Amino acid sequence: MLSANPIKPRTSRADRVRPFYVMDLLARANQLEAEGRSVLHMEVGEPDFPTPQPVIEAGIRALQAQLTHYTPALGLPELRRAIADYYRRQFDVAIEPRRVIVTPGASGALQLALAVLLDTGDRVLLTDPGYPCNRNMIRLLGADCIDVAVGPESHYQLQAAHIERYWDDSTVAAMIASPSNPTGTMISAGALQSLLDAVTAKGGHLIVDEIYQGLVYDEQNHTALALNESAIVINSFSKFFGMTGWRLGWMVAPEMYVDAADRVAQNLFLAPPTVSQHAALAAFAPETLEILQRRVDIFQQRRDFLLPALRAMGFVISVEPEGAFYIYADCSAITSDAFSWCHDLLEAEGVAVTPGIDFGENAAARHVRFAYTRPVEELECACDRITKYIKKTS
Ligand SMILES: Cc1ncc(COP(=O)(O)O)c(C=O)c1O
């Protein structure tokens, strides 16, 4: 018998989660490719390189040894120690391994950090443009965001002055990513120290997403952990280590949050993926780091090709992206509607680029994000097609 009660609609929280617009673009790109068209991908936010061979081999050995059971919720103790040791060797920072929490990707770390920090109605300061999932995760927890419009003058990063201006009684945290997605720009160690001091003075927490650490070209890599014990640092094996599909990341949390994070992780994830954790133990080996460093040089060559090429076409990039693999370009000399322009470019020339709307509302119609996650030869070909398209439509 049919129930007389109407089916409960989706929650308003789920309804507030915004889609990735680029997914439609990707679906259309795949469709065009299936029809035999050539599509050049500049929308993809993951390295084109395979996982380094030593990591793959460690993963295979783990499978052969049948290491396929759950690990502790906070991760394998030896991996937590290896991550702490990596901070010591790379940054001369001593971290108690207990504070290192291994998670399913940086995504898991972000969920965990937000779940531990936020109550219903709490607010978090975020950059606009910024990584879009953060907004959605915050809303799913019944908390809210204060979007701070940032631009080239602050390297698209939050500054101490923003904390003074936007922090209110319901604000409990601020979030940044350095290098940033979508802009590739970094916060300097000095500006980060001021930001940390400003947030700490408010009694709040700064979440620093360092997922693109290692993929840094002109600047020195640095970590917020060197500056302040209260920073909550997010990182991942996805980007620099080339392990997106292994779904493994980590958080370094202040001691006072470790037990709560353990309880939340037990309930949200049970444990991070076991085989991936064993594989990741090989990620810090000198031979792996050598492979990864060669890739950093290749990413830098791609950036150094793409940046002047885009400028020559009329895109304005007023602050050099120092890291990650993105260039966030002002396209207002070319179009006033970046969203339609991305769709039309794909249809006309088979080049896929992400529209600014995926990263917030601040001047979104005037920006597009180019990812240089393809070889220089492909980027050259994509630039030829974009140039042709701009000439045709201007
Ligand atoms: C800034 C930022 N944080 C977190 C993530 C999530 O990465 P993952 O869950 O693969 O580690 C991404 C992915 O693109 C990102 O750009």
Short mmCIF file of C-alpha atoms and ligand atoms in Angstrom, two decimals:
data_model
loop_
_atom_site.label_atom_id
_atom_site.label_comp_id
_atom_site.label_asym_id
_atom_site.label_seq_id
_atom_site.Cartn_x
_atom_site.Cartn_y
_atom_site.Cartn_z
CA MET A 1 0.00 0.00 0.00
CA LEU A 2 1.19 3.50 -0.77
CA SER A 3 2.01 5.62 2.28
CA ALA A 4 -0.27 8.58 2.84
CA ASN A 5 2.65 10.65 4.06
CA PRO A 6 4.55 12.67 1.49
CA ILE A 7 8.21 11.75 1.09
CA LYS A 8 10.48 14.11 3.02
CA PRO A 9 12.23 16.46 0.62
CA ARG A 10 16.01 16.86 0.58
CA THR A 11 17.41 18.82 3.50
CA SER A 12 17.96 22.52 3.04
CA ARG A 13 21.61 21.84 3.92
CA ALA A 14 21.98 19.52 0.95
CA ASP A 15 20.19 22.05 -1.24
CA ARG A 16 22.69 24.75 -0.27
CA VAL A 17 25.57 22.68 -1.65
CA ARG A 18 26.49 24.17 -4.99
CA PRO A 19 27.53 22.03 -7.96
CA PHE A 20 30.88 22.28 -9.71
CA TYR A 21 29.93 24.04 -12.93
CA VAL A 22 33.05 22.66 -14.54
CA MET A 23 31.54 19.15 -14.26
CA ASP A 24 29.00 20.06 -16.98
CA LEU A 25 31.86 21.34 -19.07
CA LEU A 26 33.81 18.14 -18.46
CA ALA A 27 30.79 16.00 -19.40
CA ARG A 28 30.44 17.98 -22.64
CA ALA A 29 34.20 17.68 -23.29
CA ASN A 30 33.94 13.89 -22.86
CA GLN A 31 30.96 13.80 -25.19
CA LEU A 32 32.84 15.77 -27.85
CA GLU A 33 35.81 13.40 -27.50
CA ALA A 34 33.51 10.38 -27.82
CA GLU A 35 32.28 11.94 -31.08
CA GLY A 36 35.88 12.04 -32.33
CA ARG A 37 36.71 15.73 -31.61
CA SER A 38 40.09 16.61 -30.16
CA VAL A 39 39.74 18.30 -26.76
CA LEU A 40 42.63 19.93 -24.89
CA HIS A 41 42.15 19.85 -21.14
CA MET A 42 43.10 22.90 -19.08
CA GLU A 43 40.36 22.37 -16.52
CA VAL A 44 41.79 19.36 -14.69
CA GLY A 45 43.01 19.96 -11.12
CA GLU A 46 45.25 16.93 -10.80
CA PRO A 47 48.79 16.16 -11.97
CA ASP A 48 49.05 14.28 -15.26
CA PHE A 49 52.04 12.31 -13.92
CA PRO A 50 51.56 8.78 -12.61
CA THR A 51 52.11 7.90 -8.98
CA PRO A 52 55.90 7.47 -8.50
CA GLN A 53 57.01 3.88 -9.06
CA PRO A 54 58.44 3.32 -5.52
CA VAL A 55 55.02 4.20 -4.10
CA ILE A 56 53.22 1.87 -6.50
CA GLU A 57 55.61 -0.94 -5.59
CA ALA A 58 55.06 -0.37 -1.88
CA GLY A 59 51.30 -0.54 -2.53
CA ILE A 60 51.68 -3.83 -4.44
CA ARG A 61 53.79 -5.28 -1.61
CA ALA A 62 51.10 -4.29 0.89
CA LEU A 63 48.43 -6.02 -1.17
CA GLN A 64 50.56 -9.15 -1.54
CA ALA A 65 51.13 -9.21 2.20
CA GLN A 66 47.34 -8.94 2.55
CA LEU A 67 47.56 -5.71 4.50
CA THR A 68 43.94 -5.00 3.80
CA HIS A 69 42.36 -4.67 7.23
CA TYR A 70 41.38 -1.47 9.01
CA THR A 71 44.12 0.58 10.60
CA PRO A 72 43.61 2.81 13.67
CA ALA A 73 41.22 5.69 12.88
CA LEU A 74 44.01 8.26 13.05
CA GLY A 75 46.25 6.24 10.74
CA LEU A 76 49.19 3.83 10.87
CA PRO A 77 51.53 4.90 13.67
CA GLU A 78 54.56 4.48 11.35
CA LEU A 79 53.00 6.79 8.74
CA ARG A 80 52.19 9.40 11.39
CA ARG A 81 55.82 9.21 12.50
CA ALA A 82 57.05 9.41 8.88
CA ILE A 83 54.98 12.57 8.28
CA ALA A 84 56.29 14.17 11.49
CA ASP A 85 59.81 13.24 10.40
CA TYR A 86 59.20 14.84 6.98
CA TYR A 87 58.42 18.16 8.71
CA ARG A 88 61.63 17.83 10.69
CA ARG A 89 63.75 17.17 7.60
CA GLN A 90 62.06 19.66 5.23
CA PHE A 91 61.28 22.52 7.57
CA ASP A 92 63.24 21.84 10.74
CA VAL A 93 59.96 21.75 12.67
CA ALA A 94 59.46 19.25 15.49
CA ILE A 95 55.92 17.83 15.52
CA GLU A 96 54.72 15.27 18.01
CA PRO A 97 53.51 12.33 15.78
CA ARG A 98 50.37 12.15 17.96
CA ARG A 99 49.28 15.46 16.40
CA VAL A 100 49.46 14.02 12.87
CA ILE A 101 46.08 12.65 11.80
CA VAL A 102 45.94 10.63 8.58
CA THR A 103 42.72 11.05 6.59
CA PRO A 104 41.01 10.11 3.32
CA GLY A 105 42.54 12.95 1.27
CA ALA A 106 42.78 16.57 2.30
CA SER A 107 39.01 16.40 1.84
CA GLY A 108 38.78 14.09 4.87
CA ALA A 109 41.13 16.35 6.84
CA LEU A 110 39.04 19.43 6.04
CA GLN A 111 35.83 17.66 7.08
CA LEU A 112 37.43 16.52 10.30
CA ALA A 113 38.87 19.93 11.15
CA LEU A 114 35.55 21.67 10.50
CA ALA A 115 33.55 19.01 12.38
CA VAL A 116 35.78 19.46 15.44
CA LEU A 117 35.70 23.28 15.34
CA LEU A 118 32.20 24.29 14.26
CA ASP A 119 28.88 24.43 16.06
CA THR A 120 25.60 25.28 14.35
CA GLY A 121 25.54 28.99 13.53
CA ASP A 122 29.30 29.47 13.83
CA ARG A 123 30.95 31.37 11.02
CA VAL A 124 34.20 30.95 9.12
CA LEU A 125 36.12 33.56 7.13
CA LEU A 126 37.02 32.36 3.63
CA THR A 127 38.66 33.88 0.59
CA ASP A 128 36.58 34.60 -2.51
CA PRO A 129 37.86 33.29 -4.90
CA GLY A 130 38.77 30.10 -3.07
CA TYR A 131 38.44 26.32 -3.02
CA PRO A 132 34.68 25.81 -3.37
CA CYS A 133 34.24 22.62 -1.31
CA ASN A 134 35.08 24.46 1.92
CA ARG A 135 31.94 26.60 1.66
CA ASN A 136 29.81 23.55 1.05
CA MET A 137 31.34 21.52 3.90
CA ILE A 138 30.79 24.42 6.30
CA ARG A 139 27.14 24.71 5.25
CA LEU A 140 26.58 20.96 5.59
CA LEU A 141 27.63 21.29 9.22
CA GLY A 142 24.95 23.95 9.77
CA ALA A 143 27.59 26.66 10.07
CA ASP A 144 28.06 29.61 7.74
CA CYS A 145 30.70 31.45 5.72
CA ILE A 146 31.86 35.00 5.52
CA ASP A 147 33.24 35.36 2.02
CA VAL A 148 36.03 37.91 1.88
CA ALA A 149 36.68 39.33 -1.58
CA VAL A 150 40.42 39.12 -2.16
CA GLY A 151 42.49 40.24 -5.11
CA PRO A 152 46.01 40.71 -6.42
CA GLU A 153 46.85 43.32 -3.74
CA SER A 154 46.93 40.59 -1.06
CA HIS A 155 48.06 37.80 -3.42
CA TYR A 156 44.44 36.58 -3.20
CA GLN A 157 45.10 35.67 0.45
CA LEU A 158 43.46 36.76 3.71
CA GLN A 159 45.42 39.39 5.61
CA ALA A 160 45.42 40.44 9.25
CA ALA A 161 43.41 43.54 8.23
CA HIS A 162 40.62 41.30 6.93
CA ILE A 163 40.40 39.64 10.35
CA GLU A 164 40.01 43.04 12.02
CA ARG A 165 37.35 44.05 9.53
CA TYR A 166 35.21 40.91 9.16
CA TRP A 167 35.55 38.91 12.41
CA ASP A 168 32.37 39.07 14.51
CA ASP A 169 31.01 37.36 17.64
CA SER A 170 29.95 34.26 15.76
CA THR A 171 33.25 33.82 13.88
CA VAL A 172 35.40 30.94 15.13
CA ALA A 173 37.90 30.30 12.36
CA ALA A 174 39.47 31.54 9.13
CA MET A 175 40.71 29.40 6.26
CA ILE A 176 43.34 29.91 3.62
CA ALA A 177 45.13 27.74 1.08
CA SER A 178 48.73 28.55 0.18
CA PRO A 179 49.53 28.08 -2.67
CA SER A 180 45.91 28.78 -3.47
CA ASN A 181 43.39 27.11 -5.71
CA PRO A 182 42.39 28.78 -8.08
CA THR A 183 45.13 31.45 -8.12
CA GLY A 184 48.39 29.58 -7.40
CA THR A 185 49.45 32.52 -5.23
CA MET A 186 51.07 32.22 -1.81
CA ILE A 187 51.00 34.02 1.47
CA SER A 188 54.48 35.13 2.60
CA ALA A 189 55.81 33.82 5.91
CA GLY A 190 55.58 37.36 7.34
CA ALA A 191 51.96 37.89 6.26
CA LEU A 192 51.07 34.42 7.55
CA GLN A 193 52.58 35.24 10.95
CA SER A 194 50.50 38.46 11.14
CA LEU A 195 47.37 36.57 10.08
CA LEU A 196 47.97 33.86 12.68
CA ASP A 197 48.53 36.49 15.37
CA ALA A 198 45.33 38.33 14.39
CA VAL A 199 43.24 35.13 14.47
CA THR A 200 44.80 33.96 17.74
CA ALA A 201 44.11 37.38 19.30
CA LYS A 202 40.42 36.84 18.48
CA GLY A 203 40.52 33.46 20.21
CA GLY A 204 39.95 31.69 16.91
CA HIS A 205 41.75 29.20 14.72
CA LEU A 206 43.43 29.49 11.36
CA ILE A 207 43.08 26.48 9.08
CA VAL A 208 45.94 26.52 6.59
CA ASP A 209 45.50 24.20 3.62
CA GLU A 210 49.03 23.37 2.42
CA ILE A 211 47.90 20.77 -0.14
CA TYR A 212 50.03 22.37 -2.89
CA GLN A 213 53.13 22.49 -0.69
CA GLY A 214 56.12 21.27 -2.67
CA LEU A 215 54.67 22.61 -5.93
CA VAL A 216 56.30 25.98 -5.38
CA TYR A 217 58.49 27.67 -7.99
CA ASP A 218 59.98 31.04 -7.09
CA GLU A 219 59.38 31.14 -3.35
CA GLN A 220 60.62 28.96 -0.53
CA ASN A 221 58.22 26.28 0.68
CA HIS A 222 57.12 27.07 4.19
CA THR A 223 54.64 25.72 6.70
CA ALA A 224 52.37 27.44 9.21
CA LEU A 225 53.52 24.79 11.70
CA ALA A 226 56.82 26.62 12.00
CA LEU A 227 55.02 29.75 13.18
CA ASN A 228 52.30 28.82 15.63
CA GLU A 229 51.25 25.62 17.43
CA SER A 230 47.58 26.61 17.23
CA ALA A 231 47.46 26.54 13.40
CA ILE A 232 45.49 23.64 11.97
CA VAL A 233 47.41 22.44 8.95
CA ILE A 234 45.89 20.38 6.14
CA ASN A 235 47.94 18.47 3.60
CA SER A 236 47.61 15.58 1.18
CA PHE A 237 49.38 12.94 -0.86
CA SER A 238 47.23 13.97 -3.86
CA LYS A 239 49.08 16.79 -5.59
CA PHE A 240 52.86 17.01 -4.97
CA PHE A 241 53.06 13.25 -4.32
CA GLY A 242 50.90 12.41 -7.37
CA MET A 243 48.45 10.15 -5.52
CA THR A 244 44.99 11.68 -6.13
CA GLY A 245 43.17 8.36 -6.52
CA TRP A 246 44.73 6.79 -3.42
CA ARG A 247 42.63 9.16 -1.30
CA LEU A 248 45.11 9.96 1.40
CA GLY A 249 45.88 13.17 3.24
CA TRP A 250 46.58 14.45 6.73
CA MET A 251 45.96 17.14 9.27
CA VAL A 252 48.29 18.40 11.98
CA ALA A 253 46.06 19.52 14.83
CA PRO A 254 46.80 21.23 18.13
CA GLU A 255 47.07 18.62 20.90
CA MET A 256 43.74 19.74 22.44
CA TYR A 257 41.81 18.51 19.36
CA VAL A 258 43.43 15.11 18.83
CA ASP A 259 41.03 13.07 20.97
CA ALA A 260 37.95 14.73 19.47
CA ALA A 261 39.36 14.21 15.97
CA ASP A 262 39.90 10.53 16.83
CA ARG A 263 36.25 10.10 17.86
CA VAL A 264 34.94 11.97 14.81
CA ALA A 265 37.27 10.07 12.44
CA GLN A 266 36.16 6.73 13.91
CA ASN A 267 32.58 7.64 13.08
CA LEU A 268 33.04 9.41 9.73
CA PHE A 269 35.70 7.18 8.13
CA LEU A 270 36.54 4.27 10.50
CA ALA A 271 40.06 4.56 9.06
CA PRO A 272 41.95 5.97 6.08
CA PRO A 273 42.59 3.45 3.25
CA THR A 274 45.07 0.82 4.45
CA VAL A 275 46.90 -0.06 1.21
CA SER A 276 47.31 3.64 0.44
CA GLN A 277 48.88 4.22 3.84
CA HIS A 278 51.44 1.46 3.32
CA ALA A 279 52.19 2.80 -0.14
CA ALA A 280 52.59 6.34 1.22
CA LEU A 281 55.37 5.17 3.52
CA ALA A 282 57.50 5.12 0.34
CA ALA A 283 56.50 8.70 -0.56
CA PHE A 284 59.22 10.24 1.61
CA ALA A 285 62.06 7.98 0.39
CA PRO A 286 64.92 9.92 -1.25
CA GLU A 287 64.38 8.16 -4.61
CA THR A 288 60.68 9.21 -4.61
CA LEU A 289 61.50 12.78 -3.64
CA GLU A 290 63.99 12.92 -6.53
CA ILE A 291 61.28 11.87 -9.01
CA LEU A 292 58.92 14.46 -7.53
CA GLN A 293 61.50 17.24 -7.68
CA ARG A 294 62.00 16.62 -11.41
CA ARG A 295 58.25 17.06 -11.84
CA VAL A 296 58.33 20.37 -10.00
CA ASP A 297 60.84 21.59 -12.61
CA ILE A 298 58.49 20.48 -15.39
CA PHE A 299 55.52 22.27 -13.80
CA GLN A 300 57.64 25.40 -13.54
CA GLN A 301 58.54 25.18 -17.25
CA ARG A 302 54.84 24.88 -18.08
CA ARG A 303 53.97 27.89 -15.96
CA ASP A 304 56.80 29.88 -17.50
CA PHE A 305 55.44 29.07 -20.96
CA LEU A 306 51.76 29.67 -20.19
CA LEU A 307 51.97 32.91 -18.22
CA PRO A 308 53.43 35.10 -21.01
CA ALA A 309 51.35 33.27 -23.63
CA LEU A 310 48.10 34.16 -21.84
CA ARG A 311 49.22 37.74 -21.29
CA ALA A 312 49.99 38.07 -24.99
CA MET A 313 46.39 37.04 -25.75
CA GLY A 314 44.98 39.83 -23.56
CA PHE A 315 44.42 38.03 -20.26
CA VAL A 316 45.48 40.07 -17.26
CA ILE A 317 47.38 38.23 -14.53
CA SER A 318 48.55 40.96 -12.21
CA VAL A 319 50.21 38.75 -9.62
CA GLU A 320 52.56 35.94 -10.58
CA PRO A 321 51.30 32.55 -9.42
CA GLU A 322 54.15 31.13 -7.33
CA GLY A 323 52.87 27.59 -6.97
CA ALA A 324 50.24 24.86 -7.55
CA PHE A 325 49.41 24.37 -11.25
CA TYR A 326 46.86 27.09 -11.87
CA ILE A 327 46.72 30.52 -13.44
CA TYR A 328 43.69 32.64 -12.56
CA ALA A 329 43.29 35.17 -15.34
CA ASP A 330 41.18 38.29 -15.69
CA CYS A 331 39.46 37.89 -19.05
CA SER A 332 37.51 41.17 -19.07
CA ALA A 333 39.42 42.47 -22.11
CA ILE A 334 38.08 39.44 -23.98
CA THR A 335 34.62 38.79 -22.54
CA SER A 336 32.28 40.07 -19.85
CA ASP A 337 30.77 36.60 -19.39
CA ALA A 338 33.47 34.05 -18.51
CA PHE A 339 30.93 31.25 -18.03
CA SER A 340 29.49 31.47 -21.57
CA TRP A 341 32.96 32.10 -22.98
CA CYS A 342 34.25 28.80 -21.50
CA HIS A 343 31.31 26.91 -22.99
CA ASP A 344 31.66 28.59 -26.38
CA LEU A 345 35.43 28.03 -26.45
CA LEU A 346 34.91 24.33 -25.82
CA GLU A 347 32.31 24.04 -28.59
CA ALA A 348 34.26 26.09 -31.12
CA GLU A 349 37.87 25.03 -30.48
CA GLY A 350 37.82 22.04 -28.14
CA VAL A 351 39.67 23.69 -25.24
CA ALA A 352 38.32 23.12 -21.73
CA VAL A 353 38.91 25.87 -19.13
CA THR A 354 37.21 26.45 -15.74
CA PRO A 355 34.99 29.55 -15.33
CA GLY A 356 35.51 31.81 -12.30
CA ILE A 357 32.02 31.06 -10.94
CA ASP A 358 33.30 27.73 -9.59
CA PHE A 359 35.44 29.58 -7.04
CA GLY A 360 33.01 32.18 -5.68
CA GLU A 361 31.16 35.30 -6.66
CA ASN A 362 33.85 37.96 -6.50
CA ALA A 363 34.39 39.17 -10.08
CA ALA A 364 33.64 35.59 -11.17
CA ALA A 365 32.30 36.63 -14.58
CA ARG A 366 35.64 38.29 -15.30
CA HIS A 367 37.90 35.32 -14.50
CA VAL A 368 38.86 31.91 -15.78
CA ARG A 369 41.24 29.32 -14.33
CA PHE A 370 43.79 27.61 -16.53
CA ALA A 371 45.38 24.40 -15.18
CA TYR A 372 48.79 23.47 -16.56
CA THR A 373 48.41 19.80 -15.86
CA ARG A 374 49.30 18.83 -19.45
CA PRO A 375 52.64 18.82 -21.34
CA VAL A 376 53.96 22.06 -22.86
CA GLU A 377 53.27 20.81 -26.43
CA GLU A 378 49.58 20.48 -25.56
CA LEU A 379 49.54 23.85 -23.83
CA GLU A 380 51.07 25.39 -26.99
CA CYS A 381 48.39 23.82 -29.13
CA ALA A 382 45.67 25.01 -26.69
CA CYS A 383 47.08 28.56 -26.81
CA ASP A 384 46.99 28.51 -30.64
CA ARG A 385 43.34 27.50 -30.53
CA ILE A 386 42.43 30.13 -27.91
CA THR A 387 44.24 32.84 -29.90
CA LYS A 388 42.34 31.80 -33.02
CA TYR A 389 39.05 31.87 -31.11
CA ILE A 390 39.71 35.33 -29.66
CA LYS A 391 40.59 36.70 -33.10
CA LYS A 392 37.45 35.14 -34.60
CA THR A 393 35.14 36.54 -31.94
CA SER A 394 36.62 40.01 -31.37
C1 LIG B 1 42.83 23.69 -2.04
C2 LIG B 1 42.40 22.25 -2.04
N1 LIG B 1 42.18 21.63 -0.87
C3 LIG B 1 41.79 20.35 -0.83
C4 LIG B 1 41.59 19.61 -1.99
C5 LIG B 1 41.15 18.16 -1.87
O1 LIG B 1 42.16 17.28 -2.28
P1 LIG B 1 42.28 15.75 -1.87
O2 LIG B 1 41.06 15.37 -1.11
O3 LIG B 1 42.45 15.00 -3.15
O4 LIG B 1 43.52 15.62 -1.03
C6 LIG B 1 41.82 20.21 -3.25
C7 LIG B 1 41.60 19.47 -4.50
O5 LIG B 1 41.67 19.99 -5.59
C8 LIG B 1 42.24 21.57 -3.27
O6 LIG B 1 42.47 22.23 -4.42
#
